Short mmCIF file of C-alpha atoms in Angstrom, two decimals:
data_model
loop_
_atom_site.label_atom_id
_atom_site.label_comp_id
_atom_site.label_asym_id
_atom_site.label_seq_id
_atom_site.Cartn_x
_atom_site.Cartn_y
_atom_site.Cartn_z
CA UNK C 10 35.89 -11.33 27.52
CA UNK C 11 33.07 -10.28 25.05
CA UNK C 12 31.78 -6.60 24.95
CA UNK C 13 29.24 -5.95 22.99
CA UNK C 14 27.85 -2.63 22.25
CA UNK C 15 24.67 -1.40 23.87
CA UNK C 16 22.60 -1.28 20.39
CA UNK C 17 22.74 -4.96 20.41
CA UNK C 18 20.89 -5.25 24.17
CA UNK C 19 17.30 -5.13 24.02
CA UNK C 20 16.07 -1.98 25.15
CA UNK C 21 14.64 -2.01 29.21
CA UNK C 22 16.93 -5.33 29.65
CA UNK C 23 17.51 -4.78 33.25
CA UNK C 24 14.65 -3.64 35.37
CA UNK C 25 16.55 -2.71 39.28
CA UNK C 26 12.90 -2.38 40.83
CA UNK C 27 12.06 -6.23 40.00
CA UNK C 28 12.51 -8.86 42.69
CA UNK C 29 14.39 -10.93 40.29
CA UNK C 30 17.01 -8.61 39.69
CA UNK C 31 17.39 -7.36 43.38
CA UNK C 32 17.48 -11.55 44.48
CA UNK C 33 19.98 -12.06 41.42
CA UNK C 34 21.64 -8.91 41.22
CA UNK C 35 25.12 -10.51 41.16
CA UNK C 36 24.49 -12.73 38.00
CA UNK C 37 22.86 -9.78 36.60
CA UNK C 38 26.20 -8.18 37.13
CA UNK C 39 28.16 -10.70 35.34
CA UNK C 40 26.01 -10.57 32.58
CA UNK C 41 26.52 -6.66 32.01
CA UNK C 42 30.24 -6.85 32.65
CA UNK C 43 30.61 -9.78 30.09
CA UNK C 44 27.95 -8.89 27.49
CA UNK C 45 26.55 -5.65 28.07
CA UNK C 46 28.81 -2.61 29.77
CA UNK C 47 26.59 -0.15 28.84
CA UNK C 48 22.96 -0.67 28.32
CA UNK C 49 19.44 0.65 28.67
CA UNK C 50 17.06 -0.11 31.41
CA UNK C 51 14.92 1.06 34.31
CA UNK C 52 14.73 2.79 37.70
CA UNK C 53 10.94 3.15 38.11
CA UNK C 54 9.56 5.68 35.21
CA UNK C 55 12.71 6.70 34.53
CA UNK C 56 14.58 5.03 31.54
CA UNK C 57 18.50 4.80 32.35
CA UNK C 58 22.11 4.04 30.90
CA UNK C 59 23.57 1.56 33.25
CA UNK C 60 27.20 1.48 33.15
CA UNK C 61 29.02 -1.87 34.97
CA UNK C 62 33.04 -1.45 34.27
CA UNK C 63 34.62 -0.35 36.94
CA UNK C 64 37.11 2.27 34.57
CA UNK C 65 33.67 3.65 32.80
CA UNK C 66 32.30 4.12 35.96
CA UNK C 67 35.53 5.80 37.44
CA UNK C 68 35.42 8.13 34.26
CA UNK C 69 32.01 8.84 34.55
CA UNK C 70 31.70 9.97 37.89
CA UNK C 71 34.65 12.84 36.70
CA UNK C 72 33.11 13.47 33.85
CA UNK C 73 31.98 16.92 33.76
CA UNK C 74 29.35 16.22 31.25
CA UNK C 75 27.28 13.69 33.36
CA UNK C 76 25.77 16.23 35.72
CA UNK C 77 23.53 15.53 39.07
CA UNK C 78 21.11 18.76 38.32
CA UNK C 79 18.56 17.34 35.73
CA UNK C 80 17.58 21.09 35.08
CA UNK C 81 21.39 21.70 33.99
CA UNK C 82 20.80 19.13 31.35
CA UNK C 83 17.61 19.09 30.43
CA UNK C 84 15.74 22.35 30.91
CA UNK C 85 12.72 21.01 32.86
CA UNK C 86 12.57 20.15 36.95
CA UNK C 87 15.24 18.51 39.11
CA UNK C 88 12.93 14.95 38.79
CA UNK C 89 11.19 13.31 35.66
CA UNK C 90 7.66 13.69 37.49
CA UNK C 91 5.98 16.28 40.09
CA UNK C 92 7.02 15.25 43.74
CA UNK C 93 5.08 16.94 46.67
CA UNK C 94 6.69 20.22 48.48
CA UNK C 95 7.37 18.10 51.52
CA UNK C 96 10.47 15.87 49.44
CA UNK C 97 12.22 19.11 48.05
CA UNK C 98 14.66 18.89 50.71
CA UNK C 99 15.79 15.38 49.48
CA UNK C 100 15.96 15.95 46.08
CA UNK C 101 17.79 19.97 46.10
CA UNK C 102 19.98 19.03 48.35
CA UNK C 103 24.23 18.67 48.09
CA UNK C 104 24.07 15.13 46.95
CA UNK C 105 21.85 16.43 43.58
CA UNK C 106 23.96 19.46 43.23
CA UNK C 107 26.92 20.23 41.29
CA UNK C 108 30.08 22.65 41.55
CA UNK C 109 30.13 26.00 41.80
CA UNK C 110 27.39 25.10 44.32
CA UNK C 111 28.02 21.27 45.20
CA UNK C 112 31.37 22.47 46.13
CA UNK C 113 30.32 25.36 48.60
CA UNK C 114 28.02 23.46 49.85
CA UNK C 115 30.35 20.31 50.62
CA UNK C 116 33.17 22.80 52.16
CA UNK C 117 30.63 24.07 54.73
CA UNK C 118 29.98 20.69 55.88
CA UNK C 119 33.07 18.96 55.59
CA UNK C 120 34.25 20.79 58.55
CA UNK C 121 32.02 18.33 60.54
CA UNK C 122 34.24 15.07 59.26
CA UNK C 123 37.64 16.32 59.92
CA UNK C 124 40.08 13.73 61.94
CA UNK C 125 40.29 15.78 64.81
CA UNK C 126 35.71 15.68 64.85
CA UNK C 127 35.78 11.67 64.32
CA UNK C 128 38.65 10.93 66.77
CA UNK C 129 36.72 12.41 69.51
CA UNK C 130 33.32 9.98 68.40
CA UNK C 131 35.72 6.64 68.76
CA UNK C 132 35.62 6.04 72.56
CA UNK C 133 31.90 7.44 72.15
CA UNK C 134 31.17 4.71 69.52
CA UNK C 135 32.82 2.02 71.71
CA UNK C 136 31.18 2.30 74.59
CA UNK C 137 28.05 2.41 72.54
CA UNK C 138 29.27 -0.79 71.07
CA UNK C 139 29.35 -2.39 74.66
CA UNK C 140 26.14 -0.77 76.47
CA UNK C 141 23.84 -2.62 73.17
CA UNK C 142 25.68 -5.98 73.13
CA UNK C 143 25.57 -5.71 77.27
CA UNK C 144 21.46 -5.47 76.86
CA UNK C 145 21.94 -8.05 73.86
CA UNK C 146 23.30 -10.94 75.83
CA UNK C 147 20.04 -10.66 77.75
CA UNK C 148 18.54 -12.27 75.22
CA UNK C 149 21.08 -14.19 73.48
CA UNK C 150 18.98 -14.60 70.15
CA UNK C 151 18.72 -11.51 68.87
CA UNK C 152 17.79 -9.55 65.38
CA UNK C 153 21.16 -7.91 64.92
CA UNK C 154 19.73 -5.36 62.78
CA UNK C 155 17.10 -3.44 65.50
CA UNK C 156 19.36 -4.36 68.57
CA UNK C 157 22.83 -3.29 66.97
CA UNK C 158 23.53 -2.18 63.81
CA UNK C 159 20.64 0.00 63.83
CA UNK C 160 21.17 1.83 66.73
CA UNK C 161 25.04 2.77 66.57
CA UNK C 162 24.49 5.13 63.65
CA UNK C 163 21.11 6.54 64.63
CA UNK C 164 22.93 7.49 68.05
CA UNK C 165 26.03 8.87 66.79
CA UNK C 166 23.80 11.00 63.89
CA UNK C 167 21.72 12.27 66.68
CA UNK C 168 24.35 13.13 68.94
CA UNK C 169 26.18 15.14 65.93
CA UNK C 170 22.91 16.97 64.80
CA UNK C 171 22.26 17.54 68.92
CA UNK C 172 18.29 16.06 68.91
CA UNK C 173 17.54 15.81 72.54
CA UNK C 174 16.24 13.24 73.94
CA UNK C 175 12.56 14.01 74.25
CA UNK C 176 12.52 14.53 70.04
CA UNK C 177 13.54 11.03 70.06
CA UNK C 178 9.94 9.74 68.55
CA UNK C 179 10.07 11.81 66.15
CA UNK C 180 13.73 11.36 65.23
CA UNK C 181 12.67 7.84 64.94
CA UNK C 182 9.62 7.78 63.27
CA UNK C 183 11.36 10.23 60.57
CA UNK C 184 14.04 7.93 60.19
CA UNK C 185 12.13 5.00 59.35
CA UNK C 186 10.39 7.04 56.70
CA UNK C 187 13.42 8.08 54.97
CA UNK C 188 14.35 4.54 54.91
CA UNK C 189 11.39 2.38 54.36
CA UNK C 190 8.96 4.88 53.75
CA UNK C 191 8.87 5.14 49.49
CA UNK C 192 7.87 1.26 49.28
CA UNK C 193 4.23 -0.24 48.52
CA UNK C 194 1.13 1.55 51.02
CA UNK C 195 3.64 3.58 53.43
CA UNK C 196 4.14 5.72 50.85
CA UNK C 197 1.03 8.03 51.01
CA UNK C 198 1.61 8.21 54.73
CA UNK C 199 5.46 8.86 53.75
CA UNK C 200 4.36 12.42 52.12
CA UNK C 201 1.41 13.61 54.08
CA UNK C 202 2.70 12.67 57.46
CA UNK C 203 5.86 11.68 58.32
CA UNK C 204 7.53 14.29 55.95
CA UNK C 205 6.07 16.94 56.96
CA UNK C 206 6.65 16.11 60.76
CA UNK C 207 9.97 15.67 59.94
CA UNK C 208 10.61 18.89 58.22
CA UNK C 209 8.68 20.70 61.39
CA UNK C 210 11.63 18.79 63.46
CA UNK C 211 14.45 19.96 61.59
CA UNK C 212 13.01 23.73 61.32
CA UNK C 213 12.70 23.87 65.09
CA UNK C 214 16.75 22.26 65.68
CA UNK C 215 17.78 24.73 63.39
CA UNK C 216 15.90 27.55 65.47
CA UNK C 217 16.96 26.17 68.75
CA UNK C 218 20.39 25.98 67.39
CA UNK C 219 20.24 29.80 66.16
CA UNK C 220 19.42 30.86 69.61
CA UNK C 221 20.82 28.72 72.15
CA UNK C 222 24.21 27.22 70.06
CA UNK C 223 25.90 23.82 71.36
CA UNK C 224 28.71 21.91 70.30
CA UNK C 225 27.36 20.03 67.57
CA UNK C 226 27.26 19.44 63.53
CA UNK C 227 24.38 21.60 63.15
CA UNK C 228 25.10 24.44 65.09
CA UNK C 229 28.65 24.37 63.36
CA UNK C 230 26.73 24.57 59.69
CA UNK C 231 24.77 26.93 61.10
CA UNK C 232 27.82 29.43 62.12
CA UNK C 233 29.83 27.76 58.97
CA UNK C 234 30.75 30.39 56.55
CA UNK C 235 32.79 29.90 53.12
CA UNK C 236 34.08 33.01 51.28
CA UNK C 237 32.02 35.04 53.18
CA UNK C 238 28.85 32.90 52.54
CA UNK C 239 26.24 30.86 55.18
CA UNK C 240 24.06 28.29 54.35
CA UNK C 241 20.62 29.52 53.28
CA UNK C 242 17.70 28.23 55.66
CA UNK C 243 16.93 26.03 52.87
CA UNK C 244 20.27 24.47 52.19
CA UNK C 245 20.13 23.69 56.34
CA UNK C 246 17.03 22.08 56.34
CA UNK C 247 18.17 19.83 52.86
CA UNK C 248 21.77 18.98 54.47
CA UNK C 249 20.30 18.23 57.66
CA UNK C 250 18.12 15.85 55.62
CA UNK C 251 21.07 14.24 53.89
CA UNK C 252 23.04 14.27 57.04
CA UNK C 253 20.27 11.91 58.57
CA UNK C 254 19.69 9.83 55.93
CA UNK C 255 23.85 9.87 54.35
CA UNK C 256 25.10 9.70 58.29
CA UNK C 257 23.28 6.16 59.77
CA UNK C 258 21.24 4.42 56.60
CA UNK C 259 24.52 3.12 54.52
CA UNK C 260 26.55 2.57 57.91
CA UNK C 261 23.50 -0.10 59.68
CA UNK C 262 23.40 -2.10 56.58
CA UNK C 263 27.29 -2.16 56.42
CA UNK C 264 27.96 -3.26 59.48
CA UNK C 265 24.93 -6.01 59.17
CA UNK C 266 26.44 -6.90 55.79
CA UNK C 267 29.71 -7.14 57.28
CA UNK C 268 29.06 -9.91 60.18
CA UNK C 269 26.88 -11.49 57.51
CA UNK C 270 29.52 -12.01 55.49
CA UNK C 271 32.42 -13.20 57.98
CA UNK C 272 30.27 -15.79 59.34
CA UNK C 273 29.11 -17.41 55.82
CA UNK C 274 33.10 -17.44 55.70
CA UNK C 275 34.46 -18.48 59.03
CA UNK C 276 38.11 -19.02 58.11
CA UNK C 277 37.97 -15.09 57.16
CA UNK C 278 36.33 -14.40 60.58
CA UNK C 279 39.27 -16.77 62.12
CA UNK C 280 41.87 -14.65 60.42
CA UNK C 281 40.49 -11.70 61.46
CA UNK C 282 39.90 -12.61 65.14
CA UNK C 283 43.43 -13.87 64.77
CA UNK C 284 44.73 -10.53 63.52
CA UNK C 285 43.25 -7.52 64.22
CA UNK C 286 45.50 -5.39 61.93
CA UNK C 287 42.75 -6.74 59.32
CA UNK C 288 40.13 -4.94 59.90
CA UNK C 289 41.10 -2.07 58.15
CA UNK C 290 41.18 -4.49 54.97
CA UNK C 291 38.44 -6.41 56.10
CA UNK C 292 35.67 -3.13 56.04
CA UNK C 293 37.31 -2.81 52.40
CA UNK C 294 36.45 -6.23 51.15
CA UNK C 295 33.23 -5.73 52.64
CA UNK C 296 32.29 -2.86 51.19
CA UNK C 297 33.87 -3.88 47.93
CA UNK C 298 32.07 -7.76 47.80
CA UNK C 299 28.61 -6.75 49.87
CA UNK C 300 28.41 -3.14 50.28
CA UNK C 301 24.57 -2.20 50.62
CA UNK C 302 25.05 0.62 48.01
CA UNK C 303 25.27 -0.43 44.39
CA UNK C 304 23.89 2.76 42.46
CA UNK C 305 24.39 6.22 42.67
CA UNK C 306 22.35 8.80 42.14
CA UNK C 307 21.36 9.24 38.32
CA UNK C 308 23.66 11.58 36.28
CA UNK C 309 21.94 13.64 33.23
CA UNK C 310 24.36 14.09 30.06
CA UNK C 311 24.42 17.74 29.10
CA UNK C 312 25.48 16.68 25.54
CA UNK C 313 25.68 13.75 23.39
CA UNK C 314 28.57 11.28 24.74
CA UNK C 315 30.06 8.08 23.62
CA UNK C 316 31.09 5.53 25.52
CA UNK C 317 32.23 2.14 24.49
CA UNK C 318 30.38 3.05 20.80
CA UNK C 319 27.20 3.42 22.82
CA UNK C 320 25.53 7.01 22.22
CA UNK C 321 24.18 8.16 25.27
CA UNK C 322 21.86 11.36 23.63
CA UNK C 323 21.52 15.08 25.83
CA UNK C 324 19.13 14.63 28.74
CA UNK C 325 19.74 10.70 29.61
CA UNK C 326 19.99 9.69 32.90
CA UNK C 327 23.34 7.76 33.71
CA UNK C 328 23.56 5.41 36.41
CA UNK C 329 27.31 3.37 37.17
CA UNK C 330 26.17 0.17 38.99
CA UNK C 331 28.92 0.59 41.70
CA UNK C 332 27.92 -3.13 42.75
CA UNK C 333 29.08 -4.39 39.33
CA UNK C 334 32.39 -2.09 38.95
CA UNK C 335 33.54 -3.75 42.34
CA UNK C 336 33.18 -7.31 40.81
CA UNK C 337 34.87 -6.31 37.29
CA UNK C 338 37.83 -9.14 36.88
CA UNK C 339 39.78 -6.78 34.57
CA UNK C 340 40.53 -4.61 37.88
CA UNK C 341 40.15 -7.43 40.74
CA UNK C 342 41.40 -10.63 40.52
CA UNK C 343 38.58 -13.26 41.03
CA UNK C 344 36.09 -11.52 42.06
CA UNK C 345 33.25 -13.52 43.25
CA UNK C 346 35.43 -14.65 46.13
CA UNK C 347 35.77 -12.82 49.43
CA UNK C 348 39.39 -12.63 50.62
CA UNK C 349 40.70 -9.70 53.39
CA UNK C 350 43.87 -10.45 52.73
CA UNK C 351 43.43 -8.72 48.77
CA UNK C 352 45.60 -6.26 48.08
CA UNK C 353 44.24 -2.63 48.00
CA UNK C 354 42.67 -1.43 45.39
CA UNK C 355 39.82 1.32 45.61
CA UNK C 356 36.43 0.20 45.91
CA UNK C 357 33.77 2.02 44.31
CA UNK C 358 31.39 1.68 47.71
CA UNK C 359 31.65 4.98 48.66
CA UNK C 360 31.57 5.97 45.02
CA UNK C 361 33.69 8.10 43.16
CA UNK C 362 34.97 11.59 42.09
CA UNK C 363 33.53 15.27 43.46
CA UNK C 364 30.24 13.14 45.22
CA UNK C 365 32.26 10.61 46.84
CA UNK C 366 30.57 10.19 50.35
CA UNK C 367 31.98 12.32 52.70
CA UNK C 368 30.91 10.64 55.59
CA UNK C 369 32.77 7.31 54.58
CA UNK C 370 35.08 8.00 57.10
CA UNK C 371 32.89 7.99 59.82
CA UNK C 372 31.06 4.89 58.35
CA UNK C 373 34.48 2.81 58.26
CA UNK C 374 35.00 3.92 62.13
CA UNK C 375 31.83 2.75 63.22
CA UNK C 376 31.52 -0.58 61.27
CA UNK C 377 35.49 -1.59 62.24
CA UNK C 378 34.62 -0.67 65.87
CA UNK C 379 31.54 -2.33 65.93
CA UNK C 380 32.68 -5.67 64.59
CA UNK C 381 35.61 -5.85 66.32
CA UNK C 382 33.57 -5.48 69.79
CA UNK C 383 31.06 -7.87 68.71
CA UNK C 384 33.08 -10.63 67.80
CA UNK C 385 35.86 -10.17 70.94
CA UNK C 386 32.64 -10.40 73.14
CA UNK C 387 31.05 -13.17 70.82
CA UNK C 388 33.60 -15.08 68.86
CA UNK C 389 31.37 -18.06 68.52
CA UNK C 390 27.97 -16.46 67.48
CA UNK C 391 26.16 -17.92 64.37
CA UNK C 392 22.93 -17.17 62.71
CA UNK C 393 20.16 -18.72 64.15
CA UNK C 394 18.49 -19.29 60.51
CA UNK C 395 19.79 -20.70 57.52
CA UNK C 396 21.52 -18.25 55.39
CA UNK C 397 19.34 -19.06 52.55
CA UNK C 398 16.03 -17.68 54.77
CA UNK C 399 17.57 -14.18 55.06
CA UNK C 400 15.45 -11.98 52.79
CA UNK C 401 16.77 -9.02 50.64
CA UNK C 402 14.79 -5.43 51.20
CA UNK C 403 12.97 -4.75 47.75
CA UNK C 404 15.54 -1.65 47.25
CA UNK C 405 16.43 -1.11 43.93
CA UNK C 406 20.38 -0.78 43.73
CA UNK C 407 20.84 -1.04 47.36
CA UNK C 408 22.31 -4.62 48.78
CA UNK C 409 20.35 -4.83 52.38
CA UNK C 410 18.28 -7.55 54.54
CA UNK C 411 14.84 -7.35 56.37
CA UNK C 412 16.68 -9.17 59.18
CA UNK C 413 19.91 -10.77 60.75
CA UNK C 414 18.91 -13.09 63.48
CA UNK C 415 22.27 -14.43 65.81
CA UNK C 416 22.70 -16.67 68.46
CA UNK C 417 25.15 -14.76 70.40
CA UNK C 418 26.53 -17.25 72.46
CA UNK C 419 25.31 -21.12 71.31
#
C-alpha cells in the first residue's frame, strides 16, 4: 500500500461539511488510508490535520502534545471564532478539557457509570424496549428512529439526570437543539432560544437537586467530591450538558445503524437470531463498520510534531477520522465487509485514550438490549423503502440517517 506524505496532497483536499464527502465518506476513507494518512482539510472555518491510520490515530489520542484546550496551545479562546454566552457550556466542558482538570472532572462523574449503576438500568431498559415496540405494532410501519431508537436513550438520560415529567417539553425541545439545532436557519433560533431555555432548565434541576436530593446522576455530581473538591456550578451546568447530549445522541443513531445494518445483511441477522451469544460481537462490528461517530473532537498541537514526515506546526487542529482507522486493512482483515463473527480487536467508536467515552458502556447495554427485543418480537421485519432512499443527516464526521422506515411484521 502507497503512503504518501501530506506535502504532496493538495491543501483543503477533504472538505467533511460537503454533501459529497458525508454521501461518500467511505471511498473518501480509502483514499486517505491508501494515498493520504495525514492531510490538510476542513471542518467549517477551521483548517485541520486529518489523520486516517488506525495506529496514528491510537498514538494521537495519547499523545500528550495534541491537547483538547485550544487556549493551552494557542494562547487565544477555547474556539477559532466568538460563540454566544449561551454555548459556553458545550464548548468548557469535560469533553474540551484536559488532565489535571479533565481528570477531576471525569472521576466525579464516573461514579455515575459504575457496573453496579448500569446493572440496575437493564430490566429498566427492557421493559422500555417492550412498552415502545408494544405501541409500535399498532402501526406496523413505523419510522424506527422517532418510535424507538429515539426514545430509549432520551428516557434512560432523563431518568438518570431525574427531569420530571412536566419539564418534559422542554427536555425535548432542548434535545432536538443540541442535535439538529447548528444546521442551515435553526441555527439563529438554536442560540437565542432554545439555548438559553435550556440552560434556565438545567440551572433550576441543579437547584431542585441542591434542596430536595433524589437518587439520581445529578444529585450524585452534585454531592460528588474528589480530594476534597465539588463541582463548581459551572462545571454542573457544562456536564449536565454533555451528559444530555454524550448520554442519548451517539446511542439512537447506534442502535438505528445497527438494525440498518443486519437487515442489508440478513445471513448476519440469521446468525445472530440463531445465537444470541453474538451480540456482544455484533454491537462491536457495528460500531466498528457503521458507528455514527467518525471524528473526535479537534486536538491543538502545543508544539511542532511529525508524523509520518508530515509537520503538523504549534496551534493546528488535529482531527483522527475514527471512521477511517476502523476500516484500515493493516489492523482488520477486509474491511469493507461486515462479519460478527471477526475476531476482537478494539474499535476506535468510542475513541481512544484519556477521552474515551465513558458512557460507552451504557450505550453497548442499551443498543444489545434493544436489538435483541426487537428482532425476538420481529424476526421478519424489513424496511419498507429501498435502502438506497435512506438519506444521510448533513453531519460532518458523524455516520447518521434522517429516517429508518420498517415494516414490522410484512
Amino acid at each position: 500500500m502507497s503512503r504518501r506524505a501530506t506535502q504532496e496532497v493538495p491543501r483543503l483536499a477533504v472538505n467533511v461539511m460537503s454533501r459529497q464527502f458525508i454521501e461518500n465518506k467511505f471511498d473518501y476513507y480509502r483514499w486517505m488510508l491508501e494515498e493520504a494518512p495525514v492531510c490538510q482539510g476542513r471542518l467549517s472555518i477551521l483548517h485541520v490535520y486529518f489523520l486516517a491510520g488506525y495506529d496514528d490515530c491510537v498514538s494521537a489520542l495519547r499523545d500528550p502534545r495534541l491537547v483538547r484546550n485550544r487556549t493551552t496551545a494557542t494562547g487565544g479562546g477555547r474556539f477559532p471564532f466568538p460563540l454566544p454566552k449561551g454555548l459556553t457550556p458545550m464548548i468548557s466542558s469535560m469533553i474540551t478539557n484536559d488532565d489535571p482538570v479533565h481528570r477531576r472532572q471525569r472521576t466525579l462523574v464516573a461514579k455515575a457509570f459504575t457496573p453496579r449503576a448500569l446493572g440496575k438500568l437493564s430490566e429498566r431498559i427492557e421493559s422500555l424496549t417492550h412498552e415502545l415496540l408494544d405501541e409500535a405494532e399498532r402501526r406496523n410501519t413505523v419510522d424506527l428512529i422517532p418510535a424507538y431508537s429515539l426514545p430509549i436513550p432520551v428516557t434512560v438520560i432523563r431518568e438518570m439526570l431525574g427531569v420530571d415529567e412536566a419539564d418534559m417539553p422542554k427536555f425535548r425541545s432542548g434535545l432536538r437543539a443540541l442535535s439538529e439545532g447548528f444546521n442551515g436557519w435553526t441555527l439563529l433560533r438554536t442560540l437565542l432560544l432554545d439555548m438559553p431555555r435550556m440552560r434556565s432548565l438545567v440551572e433550576e434541576l441543579i437547584e431542585r437537586k441542591r434542596s430536595a436530593p433524589r437518587d439520581d446522576i445529578l444529585t450524585g455530581l452534585i454531592q460528588a467530591e474528589a480530594d476534597g473538591e465539588k463541582l463548581s456550578r459551572e462545571e454542573l451546568v457544562s456536564m449536565a450538558y454533555l451528559l444530555i447530549i454524550a448520554g442519548y445522541e451517539t446511542t439512537v443513531h447506534l442502535i438505528t445503524n445497527a438494525v440498518l445494518t443486519l437487515l442489508q445483511h440478513p445471513e448476519q441477522l440469521e446468525a445472530l437470531k440463531a445465537d444470541t451469544a453474538l451480540l456482544d460481537p455484533a454491537v462491536e462490528e457495528v460500531l466498528r463498520y457503521a458507528g455514527p461517530v467518525h471524528g473526535t473532537k479537534p486536538n491543538y498541537a502545543v508544539e511542532d510534531i511529525e508524523i509520518r514526515g508530515a509537520r503538523i506546526p504549534k496551534g493546528a487542529a488535529v482531527i483522527p477520522i475514527l471512521g477511517a482507522a476502523n476500516r484500515d486493512p493493516a489492523v482488520f482483515t477486509n474491511p469493507e465487509v461486515f462479519d460478527i463473527h471477526r475476531p476482537p480487536k478494539k474499535q476506535l467508536g468510542f475513541g481512544h485514550g484519556p477521552h474515551h467515552c465513558l458512557g460507552a458502556a451504557l450505550a453497548r447495554l442499551e443498543t444489545r438490549i434493544a436489538i435483541k427485543t426487537l428482532f425476538e418480537r420481529f424476526p421478519n421485519m424489513r424496511l419498507a423503502v429501498p435502502a438506497g432512499e435512506l438519506e444521510l443527516q448533513s453531519m460532518p464526521l458523524w455516520h447518521r440517517y434522517e429516517r429508518l422506515p420498517v415494516v414490522l411484521r410484512p
